[in-house]
Each structure stands twice: as C-alpha cells, then as structure tokens.
CSV table of C-alpha atoms in Angstrom, one decimal:
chain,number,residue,atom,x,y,z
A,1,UNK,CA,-9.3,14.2,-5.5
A,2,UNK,CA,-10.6,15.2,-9.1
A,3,UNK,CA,-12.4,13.1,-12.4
A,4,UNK,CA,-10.5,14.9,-14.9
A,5,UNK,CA,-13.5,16.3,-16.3
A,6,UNK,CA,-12.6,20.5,-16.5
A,7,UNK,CA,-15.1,22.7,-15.5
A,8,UNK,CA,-13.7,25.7,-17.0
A,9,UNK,CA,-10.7,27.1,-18.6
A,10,UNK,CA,-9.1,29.8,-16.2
A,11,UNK,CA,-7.1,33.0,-17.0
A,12,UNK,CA,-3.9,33.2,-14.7
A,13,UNK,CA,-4.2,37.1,-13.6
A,14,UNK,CA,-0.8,37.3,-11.1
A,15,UNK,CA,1.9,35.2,-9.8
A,16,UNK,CA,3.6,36.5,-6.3
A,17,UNK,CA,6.9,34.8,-5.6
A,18,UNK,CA,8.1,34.8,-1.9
A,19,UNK,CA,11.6,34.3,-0.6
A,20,UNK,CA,11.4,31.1,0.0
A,21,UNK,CA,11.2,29.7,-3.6
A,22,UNK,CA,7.4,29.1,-3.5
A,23,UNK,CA,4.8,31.5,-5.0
A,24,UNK,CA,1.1,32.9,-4.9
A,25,UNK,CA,-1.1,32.5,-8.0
A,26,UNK,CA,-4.8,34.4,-8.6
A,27,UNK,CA,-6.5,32.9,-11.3
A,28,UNK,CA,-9.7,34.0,-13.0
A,29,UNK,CA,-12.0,31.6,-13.1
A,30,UNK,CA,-16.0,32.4,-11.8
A,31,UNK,CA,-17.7,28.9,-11.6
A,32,UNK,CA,-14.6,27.9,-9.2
A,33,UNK,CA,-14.4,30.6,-7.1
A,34,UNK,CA,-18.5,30.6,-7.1
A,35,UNK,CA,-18.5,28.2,-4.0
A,36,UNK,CA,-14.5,28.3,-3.1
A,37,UNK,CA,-13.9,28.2,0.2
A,38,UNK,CA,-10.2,28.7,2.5
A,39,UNK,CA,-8.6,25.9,1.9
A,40,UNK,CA,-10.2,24.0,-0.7
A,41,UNK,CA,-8.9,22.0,-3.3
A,42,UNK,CA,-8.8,23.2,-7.0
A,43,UNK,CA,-6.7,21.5,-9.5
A,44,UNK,CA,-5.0,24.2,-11.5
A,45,UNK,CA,-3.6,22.5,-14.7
A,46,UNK,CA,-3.6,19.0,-13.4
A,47,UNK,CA,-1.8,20.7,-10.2
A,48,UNK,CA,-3.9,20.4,-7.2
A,49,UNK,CA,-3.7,23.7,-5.0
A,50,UNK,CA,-5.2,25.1,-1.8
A,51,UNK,CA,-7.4,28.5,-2.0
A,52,UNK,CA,-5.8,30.4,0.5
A,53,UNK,CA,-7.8,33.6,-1.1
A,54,UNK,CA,-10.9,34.3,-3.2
A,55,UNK,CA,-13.3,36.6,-5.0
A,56,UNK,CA,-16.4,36.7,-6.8
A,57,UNK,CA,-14.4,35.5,-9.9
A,58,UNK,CA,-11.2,34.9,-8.6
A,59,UNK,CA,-9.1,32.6,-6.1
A,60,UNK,CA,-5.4,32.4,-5.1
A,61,UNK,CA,-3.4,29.3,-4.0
A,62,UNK,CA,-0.2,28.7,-2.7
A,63,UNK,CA,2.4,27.3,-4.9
A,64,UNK,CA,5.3,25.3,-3.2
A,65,UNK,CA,8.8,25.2,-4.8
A,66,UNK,CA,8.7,21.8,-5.1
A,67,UNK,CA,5.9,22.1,-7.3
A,68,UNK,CA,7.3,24.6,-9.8
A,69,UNK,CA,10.0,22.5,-9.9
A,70,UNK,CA,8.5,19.5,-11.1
A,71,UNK,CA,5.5,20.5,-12.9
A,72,UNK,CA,4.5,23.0,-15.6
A,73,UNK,CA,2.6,25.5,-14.2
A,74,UNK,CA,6.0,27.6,-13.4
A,75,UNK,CA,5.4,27.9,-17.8
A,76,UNK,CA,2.0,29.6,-17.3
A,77,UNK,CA,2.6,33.5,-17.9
A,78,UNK,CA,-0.1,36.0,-17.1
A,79,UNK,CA,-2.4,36.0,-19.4
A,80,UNK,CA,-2.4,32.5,-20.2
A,81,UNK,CA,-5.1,30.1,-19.6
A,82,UNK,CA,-5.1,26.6,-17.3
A,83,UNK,CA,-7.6,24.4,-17.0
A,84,UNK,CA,-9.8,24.1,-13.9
A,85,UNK,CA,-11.6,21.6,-12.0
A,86,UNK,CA,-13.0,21.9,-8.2
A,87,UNK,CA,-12.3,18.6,-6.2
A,88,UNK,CA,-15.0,15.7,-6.9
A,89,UNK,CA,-17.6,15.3,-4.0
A,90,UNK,CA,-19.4,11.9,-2.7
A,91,UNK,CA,-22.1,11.2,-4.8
A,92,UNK,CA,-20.5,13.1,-8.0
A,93,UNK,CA,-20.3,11.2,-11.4
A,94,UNK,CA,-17.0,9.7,-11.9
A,95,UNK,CA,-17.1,10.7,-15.7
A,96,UNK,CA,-12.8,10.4,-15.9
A,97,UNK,CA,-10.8,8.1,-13.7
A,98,UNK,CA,-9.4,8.9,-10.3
A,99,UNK,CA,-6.7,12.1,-10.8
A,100,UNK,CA,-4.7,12.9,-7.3
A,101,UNK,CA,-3.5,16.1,-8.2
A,102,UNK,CA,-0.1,14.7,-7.7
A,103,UNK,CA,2.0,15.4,-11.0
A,104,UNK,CA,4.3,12.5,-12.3
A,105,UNK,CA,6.5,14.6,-14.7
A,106,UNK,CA,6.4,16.9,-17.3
A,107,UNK,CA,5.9,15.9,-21.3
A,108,UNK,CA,6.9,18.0,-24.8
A,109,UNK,CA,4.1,17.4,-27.5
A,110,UNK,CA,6.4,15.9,-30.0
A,111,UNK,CA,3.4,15.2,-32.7
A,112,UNK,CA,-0.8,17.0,-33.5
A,113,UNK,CA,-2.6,14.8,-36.2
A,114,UNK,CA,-6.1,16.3,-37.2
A,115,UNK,CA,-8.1,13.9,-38.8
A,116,UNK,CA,-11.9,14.4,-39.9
A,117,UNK,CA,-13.1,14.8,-36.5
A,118,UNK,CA,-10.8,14.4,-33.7
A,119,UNK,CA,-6.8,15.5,-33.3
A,120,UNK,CA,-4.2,12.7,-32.2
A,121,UNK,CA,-1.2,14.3,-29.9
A,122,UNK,CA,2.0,12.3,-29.3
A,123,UNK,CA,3.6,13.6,-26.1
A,124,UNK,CA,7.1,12.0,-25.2
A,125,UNK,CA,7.4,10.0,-22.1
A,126,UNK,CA,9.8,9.9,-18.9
A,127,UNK,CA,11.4,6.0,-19.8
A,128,UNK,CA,10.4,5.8,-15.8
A,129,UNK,CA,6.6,6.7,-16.2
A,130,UNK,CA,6.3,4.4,-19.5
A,131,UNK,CA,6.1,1.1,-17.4
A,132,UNK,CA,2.9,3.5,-15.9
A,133,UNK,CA,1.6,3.8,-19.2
A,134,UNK,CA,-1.2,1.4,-20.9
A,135,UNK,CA,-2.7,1.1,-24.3
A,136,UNK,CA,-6.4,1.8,-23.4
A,137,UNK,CA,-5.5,3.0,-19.9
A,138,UNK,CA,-6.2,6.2,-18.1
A,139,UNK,CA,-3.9,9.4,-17.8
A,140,UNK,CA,-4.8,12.7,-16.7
A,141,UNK,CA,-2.8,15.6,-19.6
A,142,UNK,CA,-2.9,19.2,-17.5
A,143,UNK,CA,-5.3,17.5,-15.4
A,144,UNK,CA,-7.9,16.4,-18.2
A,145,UNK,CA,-8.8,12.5,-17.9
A,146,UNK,CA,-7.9,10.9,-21.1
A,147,UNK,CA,-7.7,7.4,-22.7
A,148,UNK,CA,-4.6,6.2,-24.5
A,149,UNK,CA,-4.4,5.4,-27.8
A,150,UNK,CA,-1.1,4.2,-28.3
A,151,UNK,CA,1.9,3.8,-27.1
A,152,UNK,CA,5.5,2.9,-27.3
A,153,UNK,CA,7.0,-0.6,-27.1
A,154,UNK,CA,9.6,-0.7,-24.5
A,155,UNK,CA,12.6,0.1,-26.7
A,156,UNK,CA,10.8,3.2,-27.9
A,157,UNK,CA,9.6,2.1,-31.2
A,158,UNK,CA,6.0,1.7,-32.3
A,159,UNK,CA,3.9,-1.2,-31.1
A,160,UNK,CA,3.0,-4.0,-33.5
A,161,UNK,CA,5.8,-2.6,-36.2
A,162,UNK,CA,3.4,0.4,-37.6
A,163,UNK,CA,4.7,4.1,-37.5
A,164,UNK,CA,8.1,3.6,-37.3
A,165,UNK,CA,8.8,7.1,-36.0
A,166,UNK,CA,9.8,7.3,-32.6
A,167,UNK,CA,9.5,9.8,-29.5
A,168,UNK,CA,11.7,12.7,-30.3
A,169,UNK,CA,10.6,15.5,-32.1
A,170,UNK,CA,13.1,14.3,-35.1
A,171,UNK,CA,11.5,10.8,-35.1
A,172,UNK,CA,14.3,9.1,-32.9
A,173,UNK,CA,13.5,6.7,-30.4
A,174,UNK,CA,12.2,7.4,-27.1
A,175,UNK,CA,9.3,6.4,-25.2
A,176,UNK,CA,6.0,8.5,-25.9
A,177,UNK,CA,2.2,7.7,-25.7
A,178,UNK,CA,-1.0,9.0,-28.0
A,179,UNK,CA,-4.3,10.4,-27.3
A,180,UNK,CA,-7.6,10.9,-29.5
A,181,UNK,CA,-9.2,14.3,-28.6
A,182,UNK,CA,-13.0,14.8,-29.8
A,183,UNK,CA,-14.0,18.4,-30.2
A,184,UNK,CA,-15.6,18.6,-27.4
A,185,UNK,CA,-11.9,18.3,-25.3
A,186,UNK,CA,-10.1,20.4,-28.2
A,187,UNK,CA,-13.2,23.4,-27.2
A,188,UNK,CA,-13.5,23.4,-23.6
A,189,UNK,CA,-9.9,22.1,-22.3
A,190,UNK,CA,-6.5,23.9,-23.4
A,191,UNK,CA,-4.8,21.1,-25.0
A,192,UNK,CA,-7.1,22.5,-28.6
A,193,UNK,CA,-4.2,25.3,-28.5
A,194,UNK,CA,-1.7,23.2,-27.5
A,195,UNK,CA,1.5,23.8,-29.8
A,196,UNK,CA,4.3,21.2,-31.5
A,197,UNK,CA,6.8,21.2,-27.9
A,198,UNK,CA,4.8,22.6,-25.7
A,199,UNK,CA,4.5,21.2,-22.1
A,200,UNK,CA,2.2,19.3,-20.3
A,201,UNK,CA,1.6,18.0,-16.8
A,202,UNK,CA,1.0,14.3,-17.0
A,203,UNK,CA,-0.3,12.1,-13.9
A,204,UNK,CA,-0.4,8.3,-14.4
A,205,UNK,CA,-3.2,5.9,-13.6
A,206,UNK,CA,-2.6,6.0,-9.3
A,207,UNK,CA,-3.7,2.3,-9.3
A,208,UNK,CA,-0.7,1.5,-11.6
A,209,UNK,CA,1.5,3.3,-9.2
A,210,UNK,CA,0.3,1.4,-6.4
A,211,UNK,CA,0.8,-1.7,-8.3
A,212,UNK,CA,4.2,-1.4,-9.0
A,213,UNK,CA,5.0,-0.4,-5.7
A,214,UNK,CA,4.0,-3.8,-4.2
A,215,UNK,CA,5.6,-5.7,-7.4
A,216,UNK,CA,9.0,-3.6,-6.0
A,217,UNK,CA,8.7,-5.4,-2.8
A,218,UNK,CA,8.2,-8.8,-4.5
A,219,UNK,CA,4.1,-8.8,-3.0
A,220,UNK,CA,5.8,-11.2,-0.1
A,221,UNK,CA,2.9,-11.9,2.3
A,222,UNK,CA,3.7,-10.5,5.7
A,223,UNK,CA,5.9,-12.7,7.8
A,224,UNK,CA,4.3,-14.4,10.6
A,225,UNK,CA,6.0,-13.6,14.4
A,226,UNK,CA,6.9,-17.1,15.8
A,227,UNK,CA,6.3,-17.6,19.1
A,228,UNK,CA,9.0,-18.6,21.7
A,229,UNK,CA,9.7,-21.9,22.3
A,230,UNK,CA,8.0,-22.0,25.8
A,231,UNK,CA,4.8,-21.0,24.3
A,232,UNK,CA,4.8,-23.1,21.4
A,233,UNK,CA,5.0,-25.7,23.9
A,234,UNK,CA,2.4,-24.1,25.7
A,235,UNK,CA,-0.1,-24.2,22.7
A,236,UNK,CA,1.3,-27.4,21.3
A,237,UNK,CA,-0.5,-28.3,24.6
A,238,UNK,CA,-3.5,-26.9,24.4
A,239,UNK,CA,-4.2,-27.9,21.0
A,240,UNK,CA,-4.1,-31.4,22.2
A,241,UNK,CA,-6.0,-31.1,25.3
A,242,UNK,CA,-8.9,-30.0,22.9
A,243,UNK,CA,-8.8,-32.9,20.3
C-alpha cells in the first residue's frame, strides 16, 4: 500500500523478458534500494512490484504479463525515468490518499495548460472508470496522489456548460478528467515532462471501487436462514415459556 507521495524519480537501467510473457526490470533509484529488501513492495510508476533483487542504488522486480498488458510501464524504454515510492509503513503520514498499486487502465494526455503557477493536464478517461471519477476526489496519475479538478459530465461534455471541448485530442467527446499540478509535482514527479498523448497509469479512489461493487449487488442485507418448522416450533415454545 502507497500515499502517492514519490520519493524519487527513478532511471529504468534494463528490462529482461522471459519466455513466458513476463519480464525483469532494474531500476536506478538509491533512496529505494537504500533499505530494499527481497520481496518488498515498490510502486514503480503507479505499478506496485516485488524486489526480487537489489544493490546499493539499484533493485529489480518481476513484471507479470498481465501487467504489461494493462498498464504503461511496458512504454518505459531504458533510459527513461518512472516515479518511485517504497510502500507506506504504520505510523507514516498519509500525505496522499490510499494507492493499492493495482492499475485501473491506461490514459493519453489529450490537453497541458500552464498558467502563472501551476499546469492543468486533461487526460482522457476509460467511459468505465468515469463513474470512478469525482470532482474533488482522489486519483493516483503514474502512481502520484492527485486531486481532481474537473471532469466530464456523463455524455462527455464539460460540466456546468463551460469548455465545450471534449475528451479526444480533436476536441470530440469523450470522457476525460483534469488535474492542477504546483511546481513542486511538475519538479520532483515525471508528469512535469509529460508530453501532449503520452500515457499514464491511472488508479481510481479504491473506496469508490468498493462502493460500486456493493451498489452492483443492490447492498441487499444478507438473507436470514429460516429455521425448519420443527424448531420454530420449538422456539415459538420457548419464547413463551419465558414471558
């Protein structure tokens, strides 16, 4: 389990791909692999791996072809940078919101406003996440823990009538959500060099999940076992006896 709150921005040194589909990554990153241990948990990108192998400066995870399926880190090239966070421990701050690790999909940066002091980035949205997706809720973007801004209305378009343009990189409709980035999260995270269609791994608010899990099932209470007819009889009886 992770905040969301990156620790470092990591440098992806070698990928190792097995027969099997799935693949070995080493990434650079020293305050990570400072205290890594065999078998920890590191999120990687918003992608929560297992050390299976570290260094001084360095630590490799296993990558499961379900995984590069599904999420962006099959994008990262060697070279390239990911953002790093070791899982939370009891008694840390919980600066972000609860991240799993657990991608949800994969999102194109359709738009990058830079105002006086802070950048607004549109990302398109899966129309199945968007029900998932709050104004003023929490998301975690290549695992940083973020508020949105805004975000569609349920046909696509823009809530409340403003900014008309939609979720496509045209300005069609489609789903999409905003976030406000200070400097500080442009500087230290890698969505600051984050490019018009680039990809992202997004992971909605878990709560939410949860949520419309049970509202899938209808929230019916449990049903309650009736007894045979013997002993209802039998506690009918009882229950009188004790009046």
């Amino acid at each position: 389990m992770f905040t969301g709150i990156i620790e470092e921005r990591g440098e992806i040194l070698a990928w190792d791909h097995q027969e099997d589909g799935s693949a070995r990554l080493t990434v650079r990153a020293p305050q990570a692999a400072s205290d890594a241990g065999h078998g920890d948990s590191i999120s990687v990108g918003g992608v929560c791996l297992t050390v299976i192998d570290q260094g001084p400066d360095w630590f490799t995870a296993d990558v499961m072809g379900q995984t590069l399926a599904v999420s962006a880190i099959s994008g990262l090239a060697v070279g390239d940078h990911a953002n790093i966070e070791r899982a939370m421990q009891v008694g840390d701050r919980l600066g972000g919101h609860i991240v799993q690790g657990h991608v949800d999909g994969v999102s194109t940066l359709l738009r990058r406003t830079d105002l006086e002091s802070w950048r607004v980035l549109r990302f398109a949205l899966d129309p199945q996440l968007a029900p998932l997706v709050v104004d003023k809720g929490s998301i975690a973007v290549s695992g940083v823990s973020l508020t949105v801004s805004a975000v569609s209305a349920p046909n696509g378009s823009a809530p409340n009538g403003s900014d008309a343009n939609g979720g496509d990189a045209n300005g069609g409709g489609g789903a999409w959500f905003e976030v406000s980035l200070i400097p500080e999260t442009l500087a230290a995270t890698t969505l600051g060099a984050l490019e018009i269609g680039g990809l992202v791994n997004v992971e909605t608010d878990v709560l939410a999940r949860h949520v419309q899990r049970l509202v899938a099932f209808g929230l019916a209470a449990p049903a309650v076992p009736t007894l045979p007819a013997s002993a209802d009889a039998v506690a009918g009886a009882t229950e009188g006896g004790a009046r």
